[in-house]
mmCIF file of C-alpha atoms in Angstrom:
data_model
loop_
_atom_site.group_PDB
_atom_site.id
_atom_site.type_symbol
_atom_site.label_atom_id
_atom_site.label_comp_id
_atom_site.label_asym_id
_atom_site.label_seq_id
_atom_site.Cartn_x
_atom_site.Cartn_y
_atom_site.Cartn_z
ATOM 1 C CA UNK A 1 4.578 1.490 -0.327
ATOM 2 C CA UNK A 2 2.437 -1.096 1.294
ATOM 3 C CA UNK A 3 1.287 0.403 4.911
ATOM 4 C CA UNK A 4 -2.223 -1.527 6.875
ATOM 5 C CA UNK A 5 -2.760 -0.545 10.253
ATOM 6 C CA UNK A 6 -4.450 -1.776 13.668
ATOM 7 C CA UNK A 7 -5.891 -4.845 11.560
ATOM 8 C CA UNK A 8 -8.444 -7.455 13.009
ATOM 9 C CA UNK A 9 -10.205 -10.235 11.394
ATOM 10 C CA UNK A 10 -13.385 -12.114 13.407
ATOM 11 C CA UNK A 11 -14.664 -15.737 12.306
ATOM 12 C CA UNK A 12 -17.775 -16.009 14.719
ATOM 13 C CA UNK A 13 -16.328 -14.980 17.997
ATOM 14 C CA UNK A 14 -12.949 -16.714 16.947
ATOM 15 C CA UNK A 15 -10.241 -13.458 16.302
ATOM 16 C CA UNK A 16 -7.766 -14.459 13.700
ATOM 17 C CA UNK A 17 -5.974 -10.724 13.867
ATOM 18 C CA UNK A 18 -6.285 -8.219 16.657
ATOM 19 C CA UNK A 19 -4.296 -4.802 15.572
ATOM 20 C CA UNK A 20 -1.710 -5.731 13.053
ATOM 21 C CA UNK A 21 0.191 -2.850 11.825
ATOM 22 C CA UNK A 22 2.391 -3.844 8.482
ATOM 23 C CA UNK A 23 4.474 -1.426 6.049
ATOM 24 C CA UNK A 24 6.393 -2.338 3.480
ATOM 25 C CA UNK A 25 8.522 -0.012 1.504
ATOM 26 C CA UNK A 26 8.884 -0.235 -2.056
ATOM 27 C CA UNK A 27 11.570 -2.464 -3.118
ATOM 28 C CA UNK A 28 11.139 -4.614 -0.112
ATOM 29 C CA UNK A 29 11.336 -7.861 -0.029
ATOM 30 C CA UNK A 30 8.634 -8.975 2.623
ATOM 31 C CA UNK A 31 8.243 -12.730 3.775
ATOM 32 C CA UNK A 32 5.086 -13.572 6.073
ATOM 33 C CA UNK A 33 6.572 -17.205 7.930
ATOM 34 C CA UNK A 34 4.368 -18.935 10.123
ATOM 35 C CA UNK A 35 3.105 -22.565 11.104
ATOM 36 C CA UNK A 36 0.376 -24.162 9.152
ATOM 37 C CA UNK A 37 -2.873 -22.290 10.316
ATOM 38 C CA UNK A 38 -1.084 -19.270 12.345
ATOM 39 C CA UNK A 39 -2.932 -17.036 9.613
ATOM 40 C CA UNK A 40 -0.480 -16.226 7.238
ATOM 41 C CA UNK A 41 -3.176 -16.271 4.124
ATOM 42 C CA UNK A 42 -6.307 -14.500 6.482
ATOM 43 C CA UNK A 43 -3.780 -11.930 7.106
ATOM 44 C CA UNK A 44 -2.734 -11.029 3.109
ATOM 45 C CA UNK A 45 -5.316 -13.472 1.280
ATOM 46 C CA UNK A 46 -4.089 -14.255 -2.990
ATOM 47 C CA UNK A 47 -5.679 -12.170 -5.162
#
């Protein structure tokens, strides 16, 4: 299981994420969709 609560990310004075809660159960398929520049990579950076 992946669980995150109240995630926040700032770039200087610019807020990229504010109060994001996320829970993905084992075996679930998860997809994060959004327009270019919407913060997908900021939310879940590739490793």
